[in-house]
Coordinates of C-alpha atoms in Angstrom, one line a residue:
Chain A
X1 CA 19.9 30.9 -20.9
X2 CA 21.4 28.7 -18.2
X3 CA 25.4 29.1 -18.4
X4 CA 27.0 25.9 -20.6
X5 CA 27.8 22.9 -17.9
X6 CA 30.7 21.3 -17.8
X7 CA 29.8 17.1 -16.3
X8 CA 32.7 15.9 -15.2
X9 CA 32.0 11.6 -15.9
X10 CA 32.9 8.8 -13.4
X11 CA 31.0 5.9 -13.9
X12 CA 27.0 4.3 -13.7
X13 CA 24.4 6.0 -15.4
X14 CA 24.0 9.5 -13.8
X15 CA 26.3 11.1 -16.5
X16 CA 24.0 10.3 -19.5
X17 CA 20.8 11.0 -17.3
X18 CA 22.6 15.0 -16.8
X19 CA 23.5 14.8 -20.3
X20 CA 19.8 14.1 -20.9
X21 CA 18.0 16.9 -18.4
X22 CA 20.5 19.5 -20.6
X23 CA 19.3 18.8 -23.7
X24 CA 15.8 18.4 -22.3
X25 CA 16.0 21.9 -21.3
X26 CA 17.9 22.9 -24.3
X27 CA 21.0 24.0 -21.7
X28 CA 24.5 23.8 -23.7
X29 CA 26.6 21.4 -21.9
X30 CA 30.5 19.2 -22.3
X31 CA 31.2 16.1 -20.9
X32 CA 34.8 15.5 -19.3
X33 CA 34.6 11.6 -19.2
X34 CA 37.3 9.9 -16.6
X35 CA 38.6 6.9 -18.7
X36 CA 38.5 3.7 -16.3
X37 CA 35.5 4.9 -14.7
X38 CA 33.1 6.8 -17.2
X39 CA 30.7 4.3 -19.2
X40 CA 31.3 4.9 -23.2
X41 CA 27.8 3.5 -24.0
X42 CA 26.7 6.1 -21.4
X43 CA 28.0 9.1 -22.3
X44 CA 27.6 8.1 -26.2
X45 CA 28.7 9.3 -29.2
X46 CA 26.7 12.2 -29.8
X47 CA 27.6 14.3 -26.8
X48 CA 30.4 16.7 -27.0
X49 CA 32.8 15.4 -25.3
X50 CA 36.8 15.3 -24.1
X51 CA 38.3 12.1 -22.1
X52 CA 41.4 12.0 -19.5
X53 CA 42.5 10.3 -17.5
X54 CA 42.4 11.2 -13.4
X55 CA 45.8 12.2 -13.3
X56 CA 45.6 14.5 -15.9
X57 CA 43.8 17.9 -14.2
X58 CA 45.9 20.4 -16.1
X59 CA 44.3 18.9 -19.4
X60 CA 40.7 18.6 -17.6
X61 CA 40.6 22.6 -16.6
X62 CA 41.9 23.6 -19.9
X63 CA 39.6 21.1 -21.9
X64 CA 36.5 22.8 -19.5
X65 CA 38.2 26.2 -20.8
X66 CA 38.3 25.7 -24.3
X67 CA 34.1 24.2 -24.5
X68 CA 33.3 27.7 -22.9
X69 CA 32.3 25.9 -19.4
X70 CA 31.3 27.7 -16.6
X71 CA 29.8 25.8 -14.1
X72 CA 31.0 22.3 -13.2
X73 CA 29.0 19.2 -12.2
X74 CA 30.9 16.3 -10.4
X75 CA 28.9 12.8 -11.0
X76 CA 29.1 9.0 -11.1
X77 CA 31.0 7.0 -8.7
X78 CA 35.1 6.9 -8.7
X79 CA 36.3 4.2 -7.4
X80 CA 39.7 4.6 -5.9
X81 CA 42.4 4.6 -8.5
X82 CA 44.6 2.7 -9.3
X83 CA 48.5 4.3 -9.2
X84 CA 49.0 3.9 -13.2
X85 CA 45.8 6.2 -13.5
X86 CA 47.0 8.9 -11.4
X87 CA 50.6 9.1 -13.3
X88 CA 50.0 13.1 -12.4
X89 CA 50.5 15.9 -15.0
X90 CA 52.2 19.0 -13.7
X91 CA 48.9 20.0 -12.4
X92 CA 47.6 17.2 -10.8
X93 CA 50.6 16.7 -8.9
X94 CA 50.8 20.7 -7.8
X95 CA 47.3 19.6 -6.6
X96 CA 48.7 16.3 -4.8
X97 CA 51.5 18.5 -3.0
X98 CA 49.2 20.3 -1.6
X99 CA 46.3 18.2 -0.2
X100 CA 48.5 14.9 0.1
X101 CA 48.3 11.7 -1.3
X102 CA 46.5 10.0 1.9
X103 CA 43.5 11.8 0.9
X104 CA 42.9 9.5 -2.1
X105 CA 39.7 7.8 -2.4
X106 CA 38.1 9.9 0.6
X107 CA 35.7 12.0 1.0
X108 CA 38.5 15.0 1.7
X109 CA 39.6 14.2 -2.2
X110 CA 36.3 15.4 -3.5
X111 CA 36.1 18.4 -1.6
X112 CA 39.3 19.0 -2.5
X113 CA 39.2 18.7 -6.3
X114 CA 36.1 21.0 -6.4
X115 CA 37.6 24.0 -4.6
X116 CA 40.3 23.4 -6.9
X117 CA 37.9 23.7 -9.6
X118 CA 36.5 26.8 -8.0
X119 CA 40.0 28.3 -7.8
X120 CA 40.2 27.4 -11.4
X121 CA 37.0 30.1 -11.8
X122 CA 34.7 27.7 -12.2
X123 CA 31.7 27.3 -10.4
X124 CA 30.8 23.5 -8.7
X125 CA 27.1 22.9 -8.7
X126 CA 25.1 20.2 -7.8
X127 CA 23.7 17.9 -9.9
X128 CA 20.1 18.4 -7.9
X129 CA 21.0 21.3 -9.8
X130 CA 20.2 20.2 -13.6
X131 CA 18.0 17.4 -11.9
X132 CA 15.9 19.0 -9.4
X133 CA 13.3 16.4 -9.7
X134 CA 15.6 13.7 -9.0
X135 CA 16.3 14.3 -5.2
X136 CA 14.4 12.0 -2.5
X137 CA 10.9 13.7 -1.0
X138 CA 9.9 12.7 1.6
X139 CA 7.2 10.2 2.5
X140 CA 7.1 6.5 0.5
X141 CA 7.6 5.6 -2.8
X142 CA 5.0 3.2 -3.8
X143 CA 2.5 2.0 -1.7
X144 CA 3.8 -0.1 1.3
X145 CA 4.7 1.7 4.3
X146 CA 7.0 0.7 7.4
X147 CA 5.7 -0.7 10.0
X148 CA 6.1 -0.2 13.7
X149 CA 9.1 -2.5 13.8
X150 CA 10.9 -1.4 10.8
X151 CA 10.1 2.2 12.7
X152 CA 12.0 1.1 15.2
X153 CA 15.0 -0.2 13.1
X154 CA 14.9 2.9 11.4
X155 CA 15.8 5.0 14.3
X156 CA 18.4 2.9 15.6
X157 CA 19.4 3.3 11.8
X158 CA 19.3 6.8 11.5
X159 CA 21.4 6.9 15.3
X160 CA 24.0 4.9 13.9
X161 CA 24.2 5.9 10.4
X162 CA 24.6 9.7 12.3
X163 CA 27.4 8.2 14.0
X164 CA 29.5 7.0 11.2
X165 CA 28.8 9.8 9.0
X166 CA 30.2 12.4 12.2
X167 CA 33.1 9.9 11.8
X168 CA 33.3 10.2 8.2
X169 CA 32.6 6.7 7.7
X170 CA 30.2 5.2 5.8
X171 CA 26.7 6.4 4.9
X172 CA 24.6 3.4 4.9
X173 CA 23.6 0.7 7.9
X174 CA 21.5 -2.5 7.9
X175 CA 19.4 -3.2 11.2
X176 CA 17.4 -6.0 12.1
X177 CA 14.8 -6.2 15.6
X178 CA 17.6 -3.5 16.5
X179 CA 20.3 -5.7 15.9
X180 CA 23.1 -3.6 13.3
X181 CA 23.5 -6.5 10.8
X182 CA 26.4 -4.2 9.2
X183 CA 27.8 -0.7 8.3
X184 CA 28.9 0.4 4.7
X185 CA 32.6 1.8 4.7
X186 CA 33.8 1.7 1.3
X187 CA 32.8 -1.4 -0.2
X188 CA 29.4 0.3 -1.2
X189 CA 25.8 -0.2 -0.4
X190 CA 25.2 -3.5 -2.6
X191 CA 28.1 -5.1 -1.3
X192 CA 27.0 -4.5 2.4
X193 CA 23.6 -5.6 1.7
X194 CA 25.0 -9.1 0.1
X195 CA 26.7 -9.7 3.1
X196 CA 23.5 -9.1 5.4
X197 CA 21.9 -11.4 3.5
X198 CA 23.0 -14.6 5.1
X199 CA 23.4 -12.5 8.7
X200 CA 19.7 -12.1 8.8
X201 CA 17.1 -13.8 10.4
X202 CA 14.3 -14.9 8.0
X203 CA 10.8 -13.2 8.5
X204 CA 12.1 -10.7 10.7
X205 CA 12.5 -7.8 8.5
X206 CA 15.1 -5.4 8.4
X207 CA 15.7 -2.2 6.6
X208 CA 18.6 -0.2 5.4
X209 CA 18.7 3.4 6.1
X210 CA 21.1 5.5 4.2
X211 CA 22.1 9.2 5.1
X212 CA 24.5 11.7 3.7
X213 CA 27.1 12.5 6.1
X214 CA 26.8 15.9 8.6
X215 CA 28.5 18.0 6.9
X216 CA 28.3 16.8 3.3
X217 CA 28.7 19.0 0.6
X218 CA 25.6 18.2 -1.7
X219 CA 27.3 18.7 -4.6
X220 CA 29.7 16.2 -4.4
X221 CA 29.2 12.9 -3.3
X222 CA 24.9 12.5 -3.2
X223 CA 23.8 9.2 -1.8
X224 CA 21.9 7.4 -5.2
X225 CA 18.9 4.9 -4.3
X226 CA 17.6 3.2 -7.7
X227 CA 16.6 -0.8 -8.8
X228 CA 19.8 -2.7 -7.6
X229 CA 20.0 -1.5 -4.7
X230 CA 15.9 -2.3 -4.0
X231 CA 16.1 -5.5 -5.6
X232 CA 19.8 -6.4 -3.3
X233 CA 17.2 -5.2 -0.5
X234 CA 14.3 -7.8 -1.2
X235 CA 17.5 -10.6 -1.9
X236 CA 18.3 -10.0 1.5
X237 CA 15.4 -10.4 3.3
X238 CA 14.6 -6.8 4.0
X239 CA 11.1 -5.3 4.8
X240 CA 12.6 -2.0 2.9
X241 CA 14.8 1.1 2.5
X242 CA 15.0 4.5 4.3
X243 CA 17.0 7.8 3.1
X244 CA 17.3 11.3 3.1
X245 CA 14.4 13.1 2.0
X246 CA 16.8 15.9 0.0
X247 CA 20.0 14.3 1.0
X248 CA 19.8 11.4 -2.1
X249 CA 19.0 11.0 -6.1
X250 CA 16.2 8.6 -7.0
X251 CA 16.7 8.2 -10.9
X252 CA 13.5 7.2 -11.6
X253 CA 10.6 7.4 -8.6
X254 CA 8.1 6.0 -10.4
X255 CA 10.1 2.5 -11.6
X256 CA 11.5 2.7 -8.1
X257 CA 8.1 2.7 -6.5
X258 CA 6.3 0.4 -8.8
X259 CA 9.3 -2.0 -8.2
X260 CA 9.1 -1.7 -4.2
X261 CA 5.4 -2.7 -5.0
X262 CA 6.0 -5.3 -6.9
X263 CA 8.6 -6.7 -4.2
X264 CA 6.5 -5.7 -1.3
X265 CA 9.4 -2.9 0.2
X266 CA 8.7 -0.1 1.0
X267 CA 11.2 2.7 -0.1
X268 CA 10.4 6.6 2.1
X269 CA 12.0 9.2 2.5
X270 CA 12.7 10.7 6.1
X271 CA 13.7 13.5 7.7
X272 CA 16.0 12.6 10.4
X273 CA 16.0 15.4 13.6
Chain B
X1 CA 40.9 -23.1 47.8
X2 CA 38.7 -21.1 45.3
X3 CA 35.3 -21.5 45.1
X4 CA 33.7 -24.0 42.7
X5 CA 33.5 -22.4 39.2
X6 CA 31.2 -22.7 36.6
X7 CA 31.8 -22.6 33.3
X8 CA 29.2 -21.8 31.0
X9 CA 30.6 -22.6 27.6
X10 CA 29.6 -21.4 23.9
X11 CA 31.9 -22.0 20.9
X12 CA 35.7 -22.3 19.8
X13 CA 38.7 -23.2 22.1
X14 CA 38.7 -21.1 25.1
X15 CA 36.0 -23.0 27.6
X16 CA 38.3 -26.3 27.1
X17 CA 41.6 -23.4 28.2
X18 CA 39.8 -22.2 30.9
X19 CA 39.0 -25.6 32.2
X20 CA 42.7 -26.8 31.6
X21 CA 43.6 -24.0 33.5
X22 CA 41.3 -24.6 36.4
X23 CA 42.7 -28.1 36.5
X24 CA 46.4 -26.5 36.6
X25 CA 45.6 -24.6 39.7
X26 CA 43.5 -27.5 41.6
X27 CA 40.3 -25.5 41.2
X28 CA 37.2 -27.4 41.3
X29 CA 34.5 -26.4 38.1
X30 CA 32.1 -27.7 36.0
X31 CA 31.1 -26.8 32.5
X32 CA 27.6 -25.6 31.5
X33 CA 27.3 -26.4 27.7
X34 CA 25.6 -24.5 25.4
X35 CA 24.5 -27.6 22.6
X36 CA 24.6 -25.9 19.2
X37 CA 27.1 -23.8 20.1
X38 CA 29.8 -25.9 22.3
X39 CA 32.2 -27.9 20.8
X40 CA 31.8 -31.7 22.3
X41 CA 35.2 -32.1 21.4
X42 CA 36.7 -29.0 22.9
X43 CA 34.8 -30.0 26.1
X44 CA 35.7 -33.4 26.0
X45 CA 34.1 -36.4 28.2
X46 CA 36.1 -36.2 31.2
X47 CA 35.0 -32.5 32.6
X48 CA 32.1 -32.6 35.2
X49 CA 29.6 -31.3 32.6
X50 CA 25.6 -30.5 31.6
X51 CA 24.1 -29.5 28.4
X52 CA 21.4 -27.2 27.7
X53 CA 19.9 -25.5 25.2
X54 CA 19.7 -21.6 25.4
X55 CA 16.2 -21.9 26.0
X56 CA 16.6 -23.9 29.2
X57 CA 17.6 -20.8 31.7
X58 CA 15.8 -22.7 34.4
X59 CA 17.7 -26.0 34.1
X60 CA 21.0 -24.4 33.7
X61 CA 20.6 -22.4 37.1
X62 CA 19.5 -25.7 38.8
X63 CA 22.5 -27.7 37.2
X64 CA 24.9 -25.1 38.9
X65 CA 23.1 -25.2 42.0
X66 CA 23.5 -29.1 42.1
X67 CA 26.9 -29.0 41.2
X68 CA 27.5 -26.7 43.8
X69 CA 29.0 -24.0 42.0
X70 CA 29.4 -20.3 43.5
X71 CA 31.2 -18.5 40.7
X72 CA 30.4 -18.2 36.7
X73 CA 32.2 -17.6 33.5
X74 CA 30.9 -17.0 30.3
X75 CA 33.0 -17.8 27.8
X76 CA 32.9 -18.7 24.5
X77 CA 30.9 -17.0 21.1
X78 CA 27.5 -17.7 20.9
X79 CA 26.1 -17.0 17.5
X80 CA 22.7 -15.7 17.1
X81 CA 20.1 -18.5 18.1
X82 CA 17.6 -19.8 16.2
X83 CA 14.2 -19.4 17.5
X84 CA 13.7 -23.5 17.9
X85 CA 17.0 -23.2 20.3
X86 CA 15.3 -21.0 22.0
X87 CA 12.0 -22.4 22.8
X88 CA 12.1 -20.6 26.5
X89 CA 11.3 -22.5 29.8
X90 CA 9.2 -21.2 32.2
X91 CA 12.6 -19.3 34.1
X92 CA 13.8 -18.5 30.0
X93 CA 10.6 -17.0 29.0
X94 CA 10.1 -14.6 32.6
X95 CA 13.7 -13.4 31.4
X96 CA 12.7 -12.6 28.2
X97 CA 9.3 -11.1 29.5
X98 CA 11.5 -8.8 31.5
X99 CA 14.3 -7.9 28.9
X100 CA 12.4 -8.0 25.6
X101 CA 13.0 -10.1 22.7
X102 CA 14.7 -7.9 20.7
X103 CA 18.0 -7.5 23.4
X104 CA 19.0 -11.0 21.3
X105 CA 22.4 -11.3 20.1
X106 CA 23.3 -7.9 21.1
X107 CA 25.7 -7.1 23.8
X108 CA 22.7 -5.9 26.2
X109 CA 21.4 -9.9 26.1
X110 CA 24.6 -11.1 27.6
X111 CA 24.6 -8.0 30.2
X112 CA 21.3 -9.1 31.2
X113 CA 22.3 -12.7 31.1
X114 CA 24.9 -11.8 33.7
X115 CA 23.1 -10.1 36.0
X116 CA 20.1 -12.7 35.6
X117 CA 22.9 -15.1 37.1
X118 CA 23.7 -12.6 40.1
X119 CA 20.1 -12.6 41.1
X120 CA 19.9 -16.2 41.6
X121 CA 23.2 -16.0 43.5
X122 CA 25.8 -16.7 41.3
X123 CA 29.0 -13.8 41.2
X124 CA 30.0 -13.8 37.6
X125 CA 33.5 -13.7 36.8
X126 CA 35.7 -12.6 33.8
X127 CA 37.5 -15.0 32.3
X128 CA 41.0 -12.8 32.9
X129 CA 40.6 -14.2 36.4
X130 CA 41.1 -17.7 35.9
X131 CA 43.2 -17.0 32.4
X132 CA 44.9 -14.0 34.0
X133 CA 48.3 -14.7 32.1
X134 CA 45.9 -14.5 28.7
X135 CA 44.8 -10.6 28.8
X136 CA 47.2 -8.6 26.7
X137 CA 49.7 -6.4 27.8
X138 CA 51.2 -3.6 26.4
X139 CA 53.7 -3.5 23.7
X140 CA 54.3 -5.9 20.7
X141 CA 54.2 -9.8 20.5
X142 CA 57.3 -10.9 18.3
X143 CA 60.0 -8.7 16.9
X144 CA 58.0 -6.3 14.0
X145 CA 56.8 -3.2 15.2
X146 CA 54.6 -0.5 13.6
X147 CA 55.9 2.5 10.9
X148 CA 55.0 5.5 10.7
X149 CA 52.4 4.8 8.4
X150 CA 50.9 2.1 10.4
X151 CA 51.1 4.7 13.4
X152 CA 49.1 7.1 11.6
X153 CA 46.4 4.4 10.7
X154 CA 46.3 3.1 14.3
X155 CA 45.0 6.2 15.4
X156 CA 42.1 7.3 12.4
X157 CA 41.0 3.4 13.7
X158 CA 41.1 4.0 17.3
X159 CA 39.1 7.2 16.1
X160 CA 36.6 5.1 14.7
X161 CA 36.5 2.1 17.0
X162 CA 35.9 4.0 19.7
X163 CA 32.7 6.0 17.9
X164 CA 31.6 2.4 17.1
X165 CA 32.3 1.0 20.3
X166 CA 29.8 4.1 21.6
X167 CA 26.9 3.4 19.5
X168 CA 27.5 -0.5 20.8
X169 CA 28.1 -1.5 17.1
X170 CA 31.3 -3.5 16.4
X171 CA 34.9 -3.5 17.7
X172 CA 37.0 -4.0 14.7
X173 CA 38.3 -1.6 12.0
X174 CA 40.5 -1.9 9.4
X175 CA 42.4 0.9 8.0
X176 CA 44.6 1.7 5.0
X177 CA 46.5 5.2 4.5
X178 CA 43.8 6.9 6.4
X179 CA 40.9 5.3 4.7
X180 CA 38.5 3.2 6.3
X181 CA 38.4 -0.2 4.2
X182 CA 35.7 -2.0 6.5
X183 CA 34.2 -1.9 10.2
X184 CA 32.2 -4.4 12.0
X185 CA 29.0 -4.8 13.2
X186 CA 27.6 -8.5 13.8
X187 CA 30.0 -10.6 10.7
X188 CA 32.8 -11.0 12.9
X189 CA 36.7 -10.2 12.5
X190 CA 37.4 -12.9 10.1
X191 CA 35.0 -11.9 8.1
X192 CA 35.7 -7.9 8.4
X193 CA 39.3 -8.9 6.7
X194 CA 38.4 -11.5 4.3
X195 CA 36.2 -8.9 2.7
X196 CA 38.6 -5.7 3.2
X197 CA 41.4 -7.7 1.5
X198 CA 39.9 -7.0 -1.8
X199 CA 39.7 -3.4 -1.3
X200 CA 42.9 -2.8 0.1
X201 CA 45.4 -1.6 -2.0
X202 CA 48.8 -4.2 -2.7
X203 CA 51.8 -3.0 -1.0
X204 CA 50.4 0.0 0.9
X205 CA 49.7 -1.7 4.4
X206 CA 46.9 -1.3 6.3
X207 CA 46.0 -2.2 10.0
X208 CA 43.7 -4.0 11.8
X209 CA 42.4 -2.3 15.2
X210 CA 40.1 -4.4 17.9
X211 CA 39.1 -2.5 21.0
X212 CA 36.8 -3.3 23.6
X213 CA 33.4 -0.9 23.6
X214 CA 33.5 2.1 26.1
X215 CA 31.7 0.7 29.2
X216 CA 32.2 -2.6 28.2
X217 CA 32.0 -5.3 30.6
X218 CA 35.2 -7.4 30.7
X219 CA 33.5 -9.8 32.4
X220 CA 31.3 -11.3 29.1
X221 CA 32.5 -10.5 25.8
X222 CA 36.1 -9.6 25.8
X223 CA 37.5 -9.5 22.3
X224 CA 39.8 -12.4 21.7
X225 CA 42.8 -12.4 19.2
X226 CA 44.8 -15.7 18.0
X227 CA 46.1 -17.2 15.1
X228 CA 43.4 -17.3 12.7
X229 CA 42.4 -13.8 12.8
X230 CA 46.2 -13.2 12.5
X231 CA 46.6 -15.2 9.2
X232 CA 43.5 -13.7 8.0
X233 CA 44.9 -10.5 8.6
X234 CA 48.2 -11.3 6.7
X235 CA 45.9 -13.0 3.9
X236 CA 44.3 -9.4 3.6
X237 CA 47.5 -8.3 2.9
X238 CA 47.8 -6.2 6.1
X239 CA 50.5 -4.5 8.1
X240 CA 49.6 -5.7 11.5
X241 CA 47.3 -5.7 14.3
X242 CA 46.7 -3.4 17.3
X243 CA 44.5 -4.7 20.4
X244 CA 43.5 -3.0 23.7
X245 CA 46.0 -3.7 26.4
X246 CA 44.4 -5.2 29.3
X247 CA 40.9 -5.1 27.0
X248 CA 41.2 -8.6 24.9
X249 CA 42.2 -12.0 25.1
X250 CA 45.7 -13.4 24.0
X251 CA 45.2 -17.7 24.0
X252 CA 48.7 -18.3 23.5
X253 CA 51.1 -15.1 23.7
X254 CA 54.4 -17.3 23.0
X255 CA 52.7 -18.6 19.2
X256 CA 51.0 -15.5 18.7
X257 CA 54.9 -13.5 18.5
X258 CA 56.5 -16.1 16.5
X259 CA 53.7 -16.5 13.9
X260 CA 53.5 -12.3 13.6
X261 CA 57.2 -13.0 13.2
X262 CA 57.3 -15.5 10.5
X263 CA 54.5 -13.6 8.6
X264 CA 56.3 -10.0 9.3
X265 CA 53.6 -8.4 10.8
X266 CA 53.5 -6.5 13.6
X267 CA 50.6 -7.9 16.4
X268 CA 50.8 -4.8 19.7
X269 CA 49.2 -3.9 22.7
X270 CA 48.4 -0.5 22.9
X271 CA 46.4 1.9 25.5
X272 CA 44.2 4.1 23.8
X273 CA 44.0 7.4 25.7

């Protein structure tokens, strides 16, 4: 039997959906839920189950402990904290010492939490992981496929989105007739797409490419595609969506591509060279 | 006496400084207006001037012919045009035949713009040579200067402004204890910090860094910096601003420093290396 997984909770649905594929496949699992950022309705009632609060590691690793965790998942956004949250145990601020509180809310603050949990002996997997059949294939979802324009788009796209991610930026880019409408930093991908909205010129199409980052550590910080972010797409005028075939989660490819039908976007997955 | 400039005018203040100044040192001009995108009342009724949609390429050459003018500015935003403006003469639609719809709105339109007006004779100027007093210089404007902190995020955004500026994206980043808060592609600067205002954090600063792109011709779209984007900056609860010596536009150095001042941020020149 697969070793008891320990989901550590930030917020959106991923957590249940984990929680879900572990029963499914009758794999013992405990839920360490991040209050302020974990959903309750989400992670429910039922599930075993331990809350803190981000400051709080030195509880977190012995809570993990005492459920008989051994590997670790890391999923569901965290939006940066607020100060209050982070009010660190003795732990967490051994922790903070160390990697230094500028790299709060970055990318270098995941990494660094789990090789903290790997020095804690436990071992960081990625939730591809427990939900292999969740990460982005290549090829479209649905039935509409790009045409030579939105090609084009996409490789000016893919060039820029490269670029930002080699800067550690953001992962996701809007381009029109080759025009970059906007880059994602860390306002997130709906919020970037609202804001294209008004930037774009009707009938001309326009897609949104989204990469992970050179270098990203899979396990940590996956790219998510599902039905808000195609239906913010369509609201702004966009002819569809490109990402990473193996380098994002779609929740649910088969309402994802029945709803790019339905909208008349196509979603694919690429494989950028 | 200097030859006979023309001013070819889009939006906001600066074609109506540029003529005052050309009246200030006895030179002889005459405004090319962009309708839609000129401001009547910046240009006033008095200034030798013609109007002409984007779309009318061959009038506009003919109107500086007739007026006899030798050299040409461009100055002034254009925002994207709509494809009714644009409705190409015969001279318009060659242009486009040759450089391809989709250079629109991007910096390679107004490259090719400019040396479309060097073909047909004109030498095309940069603004810093009839506004040469208006091109910042090193050093701050007004008494605050930048911490240690704001230091530290000048340089992660001269990092990233510069990997922007080389995949001719945007030229603005904003930056808070390390972390990227927004970047710009086509919204503009006041834009950029009316949405990263939200995301900052209260109290922990941030900075606003404009540079102009690698390769970047001064002579057509040199970044300009004045009292709105300052106040917008402040609004956004930022720390202070850092533009490219000798690589932007200062309208009025003297109001600039004493607004920075009052508001207690810090506005400097600095020369990225």
């Amino acid at each position: 039997m697969a070793p008891k997984l320990g989901i550590i909770a930030g917020g959106g649905d991923l957590p249940g959906l984990v929680a879900a594929a572990c029963r499914a496949q009758g794999r013992p699992f405990h839920i360490l839920a991040l209050s302020g950022h974990a959903d309750p309705q989400v992670i429910g009632d039922q599930a075993p189950q331990d809350w803190i609060r981000l400051g709080e590691a030195g509880t977190g690793f012995e809570r993990l402990r005492q459920a008989g965790v051994a590997e670790v998942v890391m999923i569901g956004p965290v939006r940066r904290p607020t100060i209050m949250e982070l009010a660190p145990d003795f732990r967490t601020a051994r922790f903070f010492a160390r990697v230094g509180l500028k790299a709060l809310g970055d990318d270098g603050l995941l990494r660094a939490v789990a090789s903290e949990l790997e020095s804690e002996g436990f071992k960081v997997v990625g939730v591809d992981d427990v939900l292999s059949d969740c990460l982005a294939t290549p090829g479209p979802y649905g039935t509409v496929v790009p045409d030579e324009q939105a090609q084009a788009d996409m490789d000016r796209g893919i060039q820029v989105a490269r670029g930002l991610g080699a800067l550690d930026v953001g992962q996701a880019v809007v381009v029109q007739q080759g025009i970059v409408l906007g880059v994602e930093a860390i306002e997130g991908t709906d919020n970037l797409l609202r804001r294209c909205g008004p930037l774009a010129r009707e009938g001309l199409g326009g897609v949104l490419v989204k990469l992970k980052k050179p270098g990203q550590d899979r396990r940590i910080d996956l790219p998510t595609i599902g039905l808000t972010t195609l239906r913010e797409a369509a609201a702004a005028g966009l002819r569809g969506i490109a990402i990473e075939a193996g380098g994002a989660l779609v929740v649910d490819a088969k309402a994802l591509g029945a709803e790019a039908d339905r909208l008349g976007l196509f979603v694919t997955g690429i494989t950028p060279c």
